[in-house]
Coordinates of C-alpha atoms and ligand atoms in Angstrom, one line a residue:
M1 CA -27.5 7.5 36.7
M2 CA -29.2 10.8 36.1
R3 CA -27.0 13.9 36.1
A4 CA -27.8 17.5 36.2
A5 CA -26.1 20.6 35.1
F6 CA -26.3 23.8 37.0
V7 CA -27.3 26.8 35.0
K8 CA -26.8 30.2 36.4
A9 CA -30.0 32.1 36.9
N10 CA -30.0 35.9 36.7
K11 CA -29.5 36.7 40.3
G12 CA -26.5 34.6 40.5
D13 CA -28.1 31.8 42.3
E14 CA -28.2 28.5 40.6
Y15 CA -30.8 26.0 39.7
M16 CA -30.6 22.5 38.6
K17 CA -31.3 21.3 35.2
D18 CA -31.1 17.8 34.0
F19 CA -28.3 16.9 31.6
K20 CA -30.8 14.5 30.0
Q21 CA -33.0 17.4 29.3
I22 CA -30.1 19.4 27.8
V23 CA -29.4 16.4 25.5
A24 CA -33.1 16.3 24.5
E25 CA -33.1 20.1 23.9
S26 CA -30.0 19.8 21.7
L27 CA -31.5 16.9 19.7
S28 CA -34.8 18.7 19.4
K29 CA -33.3 21.5 17.4
S30 CA -32.4 19.1 14.7
I31 CA -35.3 16.7 14.9
K32 CA -38.5 18.6 14.2
E33 CA -40.6 15.5 13.5
I34 CA -40.8 14.3 17.1
D35 CA -41.5 16.5 20.1
Q36 CA -39.0 17.1 22.8
K37 CA -40.8 15.1 25.5
E38 CA -40.8 12.0 23.4
I39 CA -37.1 12.5 22.5
E40 CA -36.3 12.7 26.2
Q41 CA -38.1 9.5 26.8
M42 CA -36.1 7.7 24.1
I43 CA -32.7 8.7 25.6
E44 CA -30.8 5.8 27.1
V45 CA -27.8 5.4 29.4
P46 CA -25.0 3.4 27.6
P47 CA -23.7 0.3 29.3
N48 CA -20.2 1.8 29.9
K49 CA -18.7 5.2 30.4
D50 CA -16.4 5.0 27.3
M51 CA -19.5 5.2 25.2
G52 CA -20.7 8.4 26.9
D53 CA -23.2 9.4 29.5
Y54 CA -26.3 9.4 27.3
A55 CA -27.2 7.8 24.0
F56 CA -30.0 8.5 21.6
P57 CA -31.1 5.5 19.5
C58 CA -32.1 6.3 15.9
F59 CA -33.8 3.0 15.0
K60 CA -37.3 4.4 15.4
L61 CA -36.4 7.3 13.1
A62 CA -35.6 5.0 10.2
K63 CA -39.2 5.0 9.1
V64 CA -39.7 8.7 9.5
F65 CA -36.6 9.6 7.5
R66 CA -36.6 6.6 5.2
K67 CA -32.9 6.1 6.0
A68 CA -30.8 3.5 7.8
P69 CA -30.4 4.2 11.5
N70 CA -26.6 4.4 11.5
L71 CA -26.8 6.9 8.6
I72 CA -29.2 9.1 10.6
A73 CA -27.0 8.8 13.7
E74 CA -24.0 9.8 11.7
E75 CA -25.6 12.8 10.2
L76 CA -27.2 13.9 13.4
S77 CA -24.0 13.8 15.3
K78 CA -22.4 16.0 12.8
E79 CA -25.0 18.7 12.5
I80 CA -26.2 18.8 16.1
D81 CA -25.8 22.1 17.9
I82 CA -24.7 21.2 21.4
L83 CA -25.8 23.3 24.4
P84 CA -23.6 24.1 27.3
G85 CA -23.3 21.2 29.7
I86 CA -22.3 18.8 27.0
S87 CA -18.7 18.4 26.0
E88 CA -18.7 16.0 23.2
V89 CA -21.0 14.1 20.7
K90 CA -20.0 10.9 19.0
N91 CA -21.7 8.5 16.6
L92 CA -21.7 4.8 17.4
G93 CA -23.6 2.5 15.1
G94 CA -27.3 3.5 15.3
Y95 CA -26.7 5.8 18.2
V96 CA -25.8 9.4 18.9
N97 CA -23.7 9.4 22.1
F98 CA -23.3 12.4 24.4
F99 CA -20.6 13.1 26.9
I100 CA -21.4 15.6 29.6
D101 CA -19.0 18.3 30.7
N102 CA -17.5 17.1 34.0
S103 CA -16.1 20.4 35.1
E104 CA -19.6 21.9 34.8
L105 CA -20.8 19.0 36.9
S106 CA -18.2 19.4 39.6
K107 CA -18.7 23.1 39.8
G108 CA -22.4 22.9 40.2
V109 CA -22.3 20.2 42.8
I110 CA -19.6 21.7 45.0
K111 CA -21.1 25.2 44.9
K112 CA -24.5 23.9 45.8
V113 CA -23.4 21.7 48.7
L114 CA -21.1 24.3 50.2
E115 CA -23.7 27.0 50.0
E116 CA -26.7 25.0 51.2
K117 CA -24.9 23.0 53.9
D118 CA -27.5 21.2 56.2
Y119 CA -30.2 22.1 53.7
Y120 CA -28.5 20.2 50.8
G121 CA -30.8 17.5 49.6
R122 CA -33.9 19.3 50.9
S123 CA -36.6 21.0 48.9
E124 CA -40.0 22.7 49.3
I125 CA -42.0 20.5 46.9
G126 CA -44.3 19.3 49.7
K127 CA -45.1 22.7 50.9
G128 CA -48.7 23.0 52.1
K129 CA -49.3 19.3 52.1
R130 CA -49.9 17.5 55.3
V131 CA -48.7 14.0 55.8
L132 CA -49.5 11.8 58.8
V133 CA -47.1 9.1 59.7
E134 CA -48.4 6.7 62.2
F135 CA -45.7 4.5 63.6
S136 CA -44.3 2.5 66.5
S137 CA -47.6 2.1 68.3
P138 CA -46.6 -0.5 70.9
N139 CA -49.1 -2.2 73.1
I140 CA -49.5 -1.1 76.7
A141 CA -48.4 -3.6 79.3
K142 CA -46.6 -5.6 76.7
P143 CA -42.9 -5.6 76.0
F144 CA -41.5 -3.1 73.6
H145 CA -39.5 -5.8 71.8
I146 CA -37.0 -6.1 69.0
G147 CA -39.9 -6.7 66.6
H148 CA -41.0 -3.1 67.2
I149 CA -37.7 -1.7 65.8
R150 CA -39.0 -2.0 62.3
T151 CA -42.1 0.2 62.5
T152 CA -40.2 2.6 64.8
A153 CA -37.2 3.1 62.7
I154 CA -39.0 3.1 59.3
G155 CA -41.7 5.4 60.6
N156 CA -39.2 7.9 62.0
C157 CA -37.2 7.8 58.7
L158 CA -40.3 8.4 56.6
Y159 CA -41.1 11.4 58.9
K160 CA -37.6 12.8 58.2
L161 CA -37.8 12.1 54.5
Y162 CA -41.2 13.9 54.0
D163 CA -40.1 16.7 56.3
S164 CA -37.0 17.2 54.2
Q165 CA -39.1 18.0 51.2
G166 CA -41.2 20.6 53.0
Y167 CA -44.2 18.4 53.8
D168 CA -46.0 19.3 57.0
V169 CA -45.6 16.0 58.8
V170 CA -47.5 14.8 61.9
R171 CA -46.1 11.9 63.9
I172 CA -48.7 9.8 65.6
N173 CA -48.2 7.0 68.1
H174 CA -51.4 4.9 68.0
L175 CA -50.7 3.3 71.3
G176 CA -52.4 -0.1 71.8
D177 CA -53.9 1.0 75.1
Y178 CA -57.3 -0.6 74.7
G179 CA -58.9 -3.9 73.9
T180 CA -59.8 -7.3 75.3
Q181 CA -56.2 -7.8 76.4
F182 CA -56.8 -5.3 79.2
G183 CA -59.6 -7.5 80.4
K184 CA -57.1 -10.4 80.6
L185 CA -54.6 -8.3 82.4
I186 CA -57.1 -7.1 85.0
V187 CA -58.2 -10.6 85.7
A188 CA -54.6 -11.8 86.0
F189 CA -53.6 -9.0 88.2
K190 CA -56.6 -9.5 90.5
L191 CA -55.8 -13.2 90.7
W192 CA -52.0 -13.2 91.0
G193 CA -50.6 -9.7 90.8
K194 CA -48.8 -7.7 93.5
K195 CA -48.7 -3.9 93.2
E196 CA -45.1 -3.5 94.5
E197 CA -43.8 -6.1 92.1
V198 CA -45.4 -4.4 89.1
E199 CA -44.2 -1.0 90.3
A200 CA -40.7 -2.2 90.6
N201 CA -40.5 -3.8 87.2
P202 CA -43.6 -2.9 85.3
I203 CA -43.6 -4.4 81.8
P204 CA -41.8 -7.7 82.7
E205 CA -44.2 -8.2 85.6
L206 CA -47.2 -7.4 83.6
L207 CA -45.9 -9.7 80.9
K208 CA -45.5 -12.5 83.4
L209 CA -49.2 -12.0 84.4
Y210 CA -50.2 -12.0 80.7
V211 CA -48.3 -15.2 80.0
K212 CA -49.7 -16.9 83.1
F213 CA -53.2 -15.9 82.0
H214 CA -52.8 -17.7 78.7
D215 CA -51.2 -20.8 80.4
V216 CA -54.0 -21.1 82.9
A217 CA -56.8 -20.2 80.5
E218 CA -55.9 -23.1 78.4
D219 CA -57.5 -25.4 81.0
K220 CA -59.9 -22.8 82.5
P221 CA -61.6 -21.2 79.5
E222 CA -64.0 -19.4 82.0
L223 CA -61.1 -17.0 82.5
E224 CA -61.5 -15.8 79.0
D225 CA -65.2 -15.0 79.7
Q226 CA -64.2 -13.0 82.8
A227 CA -61.6 -11.1 80.8
R228 CA -64.3 -10.1 78.2
E229 CA -66.5 -9.0 81.1
W230 CA -63.8 -6.8 82.5
F231 CA -63.2 -5.2 79.2
V232 CA -66.9 -4.4 78.8
K233 CA -66.7 -2.9 82.3
L234 CA -63.7 -0.8 81.2
E235 CA -65.6 0.5 78.2
N236 CA -68.5 1.4 80.4
G237 CA -66.2 3.4 82.7
D238 CA -66.2 1.1 85.7
E239 CA -64.1 2.8 88.3
E240 CA -61.9 -0.1 89.3
A241 CA -61.3 -1.1 85.7
V242 CA -60.4 2.4 84.6
E243 CA -58.1 2.9 87.6
L244 CA -56.1 -0.3 86.9
W245 CA -56.0 0.4 83.2
Q246 CA -54.7 4.0 83.7
W247 CA -52.0 2.6 86.0
F248 CA -50.9 -0.1 83.5
R249 CA -50.8 2.7 80.8
D250 CA -48.7 5.1 82.9
E251 CA -46.2 2.5 83.9
S252 CA -45.8 1.2 80.4
L253 CA -45.4 4.7 78.8
K254 CA -42.5 5.5 81.1
E255 CA -40.8 2.5 79.8
F256 CA -41.5 3.2 76.1
E257 CA -40.3 6.8 76.5
R258 CA -37.0 5.6 77.7
V259 CA -36.5 3.8 74.5
Y260 CA -37.7 6.7 72.4
D261 CA -35.2 8.9 74.2
M262 CA -32.4 6.5 73.3
L263 CA -33.5 6.6 69.7
D264 CA -34.1 10.4 69.8
I265 CA -37.6 9.9 68.5
Q266 CA -40.5 12.2 69.3
F267 CA -44.2 12.1 68.5
D268 CA -46.7 14.9 67.9
S269 CA -49.5 12.8 69.2
Y270 CA -49.9 9.9 71.6
A271 CA -53.6 9.5 70.8
G272 CA -53.9 5.7 71.1
E273 CA -56.8 3.4 70.7
S274 CA -58.5 4.5 74.0
F275 CA -58.6 8.0 72.7
Y276 CA -61.3 6.9 70.2
S277 CA -63.5 5.0 72.6
D278 CA -66.0 7.9 72.7
K279 CA -65.8 8.5 69.0
M280 CA -67.0 5.1 68.0
P281 CA -70.7 5.4 68.5
A282 CA -70.9 8.0 65.8
V283 CA -69.1 5.7 63.4
V284 CA -71.4 2.8 64.2
E285 CA -74.4 5.2 63.7
E286 CA -73.2 6.4 60.4
L287 CA -72.6 2.9 59.2
E288 CA -76.1 2.0 60.2
K289 CA -77.5 5.1 58.5
K290 CA -75.7 4.2 55.3
D291 CA -77.2 0.7 55.4
L292 CA -73.8 -0.9 55.6
L293 CA -74.3 -2.9 58.9
T294 CA -75.7 -6.4 59.0
E295 CA -76.2 -8.7 61.9
S296 CA -74.4 -11.9 62.0
K297 CA -74.7 -14.3 65.0
G298 CA -75.4 -11.4 67.3
A299 CA -72.5 -9.3 66.1
M300 CA -72.6 -6.3 63.8
I301 CA -70.6 -6.6 60.6
V302 CA -69.9 -4.9 57.3
D303 CA -70.2 -7.6 54.6
L304 CA -67.2 -7.4 52.3
E305 CA -67.7 -10.7 50.5
K306 CA -68.1 -8.9 47.1
F307 CA -64.6 -7.6 47.5
N308 CA -63.2 -11.0 48.5
L309 CA -62.5 -9.8 52.0
P310 CA -63.7 -11.3 55.3
P311 CA -66.5 -9.4 57.0
A312 CA -65.4 -6.4 59.0
L313 CA -66.5 -7.0 62.6
I314 CA -67.7 -3.7 64.0
V315 CA -69.5 -4.5 67.3
K316 CA -69.1 -7.8 69.1
T317 CA -71.9 -10.0 70.5
D318 CA -71.3 -8.6 74.0
G319 CA -71.5 -5.1 72.7
S320 CA -67.8 -4.2 72.9
T321 CA -66.1 -2.6 70.0
L322 CA -63.0 -3.8 68.2
Y323 CA -59.6 -2.8 66.9
L324 CA -61.1 -2.1 63.5
T325 CA -63.9 0.1 64.9
R326 CA -61.2 2.2 66.7
D327 CA -59.3 2.5 63.5
L328 CA -62.4 3.7 61.7
A329 CA -63.0 6.3 64.4
A330 CA -59.3 7.3 64.2
A331 CA -59.4 7.7 60.4
F332 CA -62.4 10.1 60.6
Y333 CA -60.9 12.0 63.5
R334 CA -57.6 12.4 61.6
K335 CA -59.2 13.5 58.4
K336 CA -61.3 16.1 60.3
T337 CA -58.4 17.3 62.5
Y338 CA -55.5 17.3 60.1
D339 CA -57.1 17.3 56.6
F340 CA -54.3 15.1 55.4
Y341 CA -52.9 14.8 51.9
K342 CA -51.6 11.4 52.8
S343 CA -52.1 9.2 55.9
I344 CA -49.4 6.6 56.3
Y345 CA -49.6 3.6 58.6
V346 CA -46.3 1.9 59.3
V347 CA -47.6 -1.5 60.4
G348 CA -46.4 -5.1 59.8
A349 CA -47.6 -7.1 56.8
Q350 CA -49.5 -9.5 59.1
Q351 CA -52.1 -6.7 59.3
E352 CA -52.6 -6.3 55.6
L353 CA -56.1 -7.7 55.7
H354 CA -57.1 -5.4 58.5
F355 CA -56.0 -2.4 56.5
Q356 CA -57.7 -3.6 53.4
Q357 CA -61.0 -3.9 55.3
L358 CA -60.5 -0.5 56.9
L359 CA -60.0 1.2 53.6
K360 CA -62.8 -0.6 51.9
V361 CA -65.3 0.3 54.7
I362 CA -64.4 4.0 54.4
E363 CA -64.7 3.8 50.7
L364 CA -68.1 2.2 51.0
M365 CA -69.1 5.0 53.3
G366 CA -68.5 7.2 50.3
Y367 CA -65.3 8.9 51.2
E368 CA -62.9 9.2 48.3
W369 CA -60.0 10.1 50.6
A370 CA -59.7 6.4 51.6
K371 CA -57.3 6.3 48.6
D372 CA -55.0 8.7 50.5
M373 CA -54.5 6.2 53.3
I374 CA -51.5 4.0 52.8
H375 CA -50.5 0.9 54.6
V376 CA -46.7 0.9 54.6
Q377 CA -46.1 -2.7 55.5
F378 CA -43.0 -4.7 56.3
G379 CA -41.8 -8.3 56.9
M380 CA -40.7 -9.9 60.2
V381 CA -37.5 -9.7 62.2
A382 CA -36.3 -13.0 63.5
L383 CA -33.5 -13.6 66.0
E384 CA -30.7 -15.9 65.2
D385 CA -32.0 -18.3 67.9
G386 CA -35.7 -18.4 66.8
T387 CA -38.6 -16.2 66.2
L388 CA -40.5 -13.9 68.5
S389 CA -43.6 -14.5 70.5
T390 CA -45.2 -12.4 73.2
R391 CA -47.6 -15.2 74.2
R392 CA -44.9 -17.5 75.3
G393 CA -42.9 -14.8 76.9
R394 CA -39.8 -15.5 74.9
V395 CA -39.1 -11.9 74.0
V396 CA -36.1 -9.8 73.5
F397 CA -36.7 -6.2 74.8
L398 CA -35.7 -3.5 72.3
E399 CA -34.1 -1.6 75.2
D400 CA -31.8 -4.5 76.0
V401 CA -30.8 -4.8 72.3
L402 CA -30.0 -1.1 72.2
N403 CA -28.0 -1.2 75.4
K404 CA -26.1 -4.2 74.3
A405 CA -25.3 -2.5 70.9
V406 CA -23.9 0.5 72.8
E407 CA -21.8 -1.7 75.1
K408 CA -20.4 -3.8 72.3
T409 CA -19.6 -0.6 70.3
K410 CA -17.8 0.9 73.3
E411 CA -15.5 -2.2 73.5
I412 CA -14.8 -1.7 69.8
I413 CA -14.0 2.0 70.1
E414 CA -11.8 1.5 73.2
E415 CA -9.8 -1.0 71.2
K416 CA -9.6 0.9 67.9
N417 CA -9.4 4.5 69.0
P418 CA -9.1 5.0 72.7
E419 CA -8.3 8.7 72.1
A420 CA -11.6 9.3 70.3
G421 CA -13.0 11.6 73.0
D422 CA -16.3 11.2 74.8
I423 CA -16.4 7.4 74.2
D424 CA -19.7 6.9 76.0
E425 CA -21.5 9.4 73.7
I426 CA -19.8 8.1 70.6
A427 CA -20.7 4.5 71.5
K428 CA -24.3 5.6 72.0
E429 CA -24.4 7.3 68.6
V430 CA -22.7 4.5 66.8
G431 CA -24.2 1.5 68.6
I432 CA -27.8 2.7 68.3
G433 CA -27.2 4.0 64.8
A434 CA -25.9 0.5 63.8
V435 CA -29.2 -1.1 64.8
V436 CA -31.2 1.6 63.1
F437 CA -29.1 1.4 59.9
Q438 CA -29.3 -2.4 59.8
E439 CA -33.1 -2.1 60.0
L440 CA -33.5 0.6 57.3
S441 CA -31.2 -1.0 54.8
N442 CA -33.5 -4.0 54.3
S443 CA -36.2 -3.6 51.8
R444 CA -39.4 -3.4 53.8
M445 CA -41.1 -6.6 52.8
K446 CA -38.1 -8.8 53.3
D447 CA -38.1 -10.9 56.4
Y448 CA -34.7 -10.8 58.0
T449 CA -32.7 -12.2 60.8
F450 CA -31.0 -9.9 63.2
S451 CA -27.3 -10.6 63.6
W452 CA -25.0 -8.8 66.0
E453 CA -21.9 -9.4 64.0
K454 CA -23.4 -8.0 60.8
T455 CA -25.0 -5.0 62.5
L456 CA -22.0 -3.7 64.5
S457 CA -19.1 -4.3 62.1
Y458 CA -17.1 -1.4 60.9
E459 CA -16.7 -3.1 57.6
G460 CA -19.2 -4.2 55.0
E461 CA -22.5 -2.5 54.4
T462 CA -23.2 -1.2 57.9
G463 CA -24.1 2.0 59.8
P464 CA -20.7 2.1 61.5
Y465 CA -19.0 1.9 58.1
V466 CA -20.8 5.0 56.9
Q467 CA -20.3 6.9 60.2
Y468 CA -16.6 5.9 60.1
T469 CA -16.3 7.4 56.6
H470 CA -17.9 10.6 57.9
A471 CA -15.4 10.7 60.8
R472 CA -12.6 10.1 58.3
T473 CA -13.7 13.2 56.3
C474 CA -13.7 15.2 59.5
A475 CA -10.2 13.9 60.3
V476 CA -8.9 15.1 56.9
L477 CA -10.5 18.5 57.3
R478 CA -8.9 18.8 60.8
K479 CA -5.5 18.0 59.4
S480 CA -5.6 20.5 56.6
D481 CA -5.3 24.2 57.3
I482 CA -7.3 25.1 54.2
E483 CA -10.9 26.3 54.8
P484 CA -13.3 24.6 52.3
T485 CA -14.4 27.0 49.6
A486 CA -16.0 26.7 46.2
D487 CA -13.5 29.1 44.7
I488 CA -11.2 26.4 43.3
N489 CA -9.8 25.2 40.1
Y490 CA -12.3 22.6 38.9
E491 CA -10.0 21.2 36.3
L492 CA -8.2 19.6 39.2
L493 CA -11.2 17.4 40.0
Q494 CA -11.5 15.6 36.7
D495 CA -10.0 12.2 37.8
E496 CA -12.3 9.2 37.7
S497 CA -12.7 8.8 41.5
S498 CA -13.5 12.5 42.1
I499 CA -16.0 12.5 39.3
E500 CA -17.6 9.4 40.7
V501 CA -18.0 10.9 44.2
L502 CA -19.5 14.1 42.7
N503 CA -21.9 12.2 40.5
I504 CA -23.3 10.4 43.5
I505 CA -23.6 13.5 45.6
E506 CA -25.3 15.3 42.8
N507 CA -28.0 12.6 42.8
F508 CA -29.0 13.0 46.5
N509 CA -32.2 14.9 46.1
K510 CA -33.5 12.5 43.4
V511 CA -32.7 9.5 45.7
I512 CA -34.7 11.1 48.4
L513 CA -37.7 11.7 46.1
N514 CA -37.5 8.1 44.9
A515 CA -37.4 6.9 48.5
I516 CA -40.5 9.0 49.3
S517 CA -42.4 7.7 46.2
K518 CA -41.9 4.2 47.4
N519 CA -41.8 4.8 51.1
E520 CA -38.6 2.8 51.2
S521 CA -35.7 3.8 53.3
H522 CA -33.1 1.5 51.8
H523 CA -32.6 3.9 48.9
I524 CA -31.0 6.2 51.3
T525 CA -28.8 3.6 53.0
R526 CA -27.7 2.4 49.6
F527 CA -26.9 6.0 48.6
L528 CA -24.8 6.4 51.7
L529 CA -23.0 3.2 51.2
D530 CA -22.2 4.0 47.5
L531 CA -21.0 7.5 48.5
S532 CA -18.8 6.0 51.3
Q533 CA -17.3 3.4 49.0
A534 CA -16.6 6.0 46.3
F535 CA -15.1 8.4 48.8
N536 CA -12.9 5.7 50.3
K537 CA -11.7 4.9 46.8
F538 CA -10.9 8.6 46.2
Y539 CA -9.1 8.7 49.6
H540 CA -6.9 5.8 48.7
N541 CA -6.1 7.0 45.2
N542 CA -5.2 10.6 46.1
H543 CA -3.0 12.5 48.5
I544 CA -5.3 15.1 49.8
I545 CA -2.9 17.1 51.9
G546 CA 0.3 17.9 50.2
E547 CA 2.8 20.3 48.6
D548 CA 0.4 21.5 45.9
K549 CA -1.9 23.9 47.7
E550 CA -4.1 24.5 44.7
L551 CA -4.8 20.8 44.5
E552 CA -5.2 20.5 48.2
K553 CA -7.8 23.3 48.1
A554 CA -9.8 21.5 45.4
R555 CA -9.7 18.2 47.2
I556 CA -10.6 19.7 50.5
A557 CA -13.7 21.2 48.9
L558 CA -14.7 17.8 47.7
V559 CA -14.0 16.2 51.1
D560 CA -16.2 18.8 52.8
C561 CA -19.0 18.0 50.3
V562 CA -18.8 14.3 51.2
R563 CA -18.8 15.1 54.9
Q564 CA -21.9 17.3 54.5
T565 CA -23.8 14.9 52.3
I566 CA -23.2 11.9 54.6
K567 CA -24.2 14.0 57.6
N568 CA -27.4 15.1 55.9
G569 CA -28.1 11.5 54.7
L570 CA -27.6 10.0 58.2
A571 CA -29.9 12.6 59.7
L572 CA -32.6 11.4 57.3
L573 CA -32.3 8.0 58.8
G574 CA -32.5 9.3 62.3
M575 CA -28.7 8.8 62.9
K576 CA -26.0 10.9 64.3
A577 CA -22.7 11.7 62.5
P578 CA -19.9 11.7 65.2
N579 CA -16.8 13.6 64.2
R580 CA -14.5 11.0 65.7
M581 CA -14.9 7.3 66.3
Ligands
LIG601 N1 -50.7 -1.7 68.4 C1 -50.7 -2.5 67.2 C2 -49.7 -3.7 67.3 O1 -48.8 -3.6 68.1 C3 -50.2 -1.7 66.0 C4 -51.2 -0.5 65.7 C5 -51.2 -0.3 64.3 N2 -52.0 0.9 63.9 C6 -53.2 0.9 63.6 N3 -53.8 2.1 63.3 N4 -54.0 -0.2 63.6 O2 -49.9 -4.6 66.6

């Protein structure tokens, strides 16, 4: 684990400095033969704490100094001039080992957290850089099902992560509100649909029609032709087609927004696929001008064989455009409108090929910014009783899952802590948070199976466990009559469990930066679980409230730092931190 010291700047505000860097600086004064950057790279973390926090191996120096490594290490450890932040230097075999000054560490961390409060963990490194995060993007007239939780939760978390570092983030919902499936739906609705039924229960009714279309079309392939014709009509602005489409869209959006409200997720733009329908001809024209289009069986394609990719289908035989064409138009529109530094697409791994084609075509058109488009992909969610499929109509609605999580959580709270207060509100924050946390704690590419028991448990590596730890810190703070302050005796926080807690907290910003660099939320969930576990150990090892007021004051400061850091961390995941549960 990396650690940092806090060095006072002139104005009395503090800035962080790596302990590792301080070690390198100290070494550099004695070793003139190697530059400081290289020294820093050579520094290791010893396998256990008794050996110190950092170690410098002298094996490579043997050649330079023509001496045995352990002799060099011995001499170095004697002559080295240690800088503030390091408390001790020891020689162990061919290594020089460094111990960092824990009271410096505690002081730095606690001052910073108590001063920065909700800002702790944040920075401005992304200032002036615009990042687009496209996520969720469900399909109109189709269920918003449990499978969508991944893109929705991961996308929202990425938005929060980038935002926390000062990036200018735009959240885009690329609604699937266009395409041949609308032809199918129009055909099905005209054949079997009833307006009242759809109005009463939009998505389930539309889904029924969609499923019926596929069942019937298996024996009556002419239905597929009719569907294609209706989509072409829609693209050409046919009044009846547009009216039906608009109605499907409005009804569906209402339902999606209910779910976004539950999750407390907002978007800056709902420009979906249909938004690009009038922006496609220009793309097709440019492709033509750049000599990239070829004809293949009546369709227009971009040949990508050279790149080991299937041809990119741009215009179909019947003249209608495709998903990929709309994505091309969207990419150009976004570059022009937002001039992005990065454009992120949070979309399942099944669409990997699609995004490879998209990026390749833009690159072939001569735009170097194709490299700034990133497909942040993820594996599948399965349910304990089988996988998901829209076609067969065997789907689990996300809204139902969230409601069930809230209900089940309510039962748990009523049993565990009936005096908690506004139980409905708490159950909402914990139940929905549990589903979100479960989702974000998996590494993206891993397929996983959704389990109620694992998700909602107060124990184990779950959202409720972290939220419970936060509520515990609040309970301690309520009980004590000491106000948290950084004006404490830091020598009182030198026990192992306090130091462990402070070490973790100190690392928060680095963990966020690491999560951003990989677009992986599980670094944050891991951090919160580690912090919760370390705090619970501290809580069991120590009496926080007691006779010794100096000690209580010191420990209260630490507890408040834990509370604040967990709260900030949960916020990055899109989760609430209830004070009681
Ligand atoms: N609506 C699509 C689906 O549900 C996801 C859209 C992904 N984004 C994109 N720009 N292609 O599969």
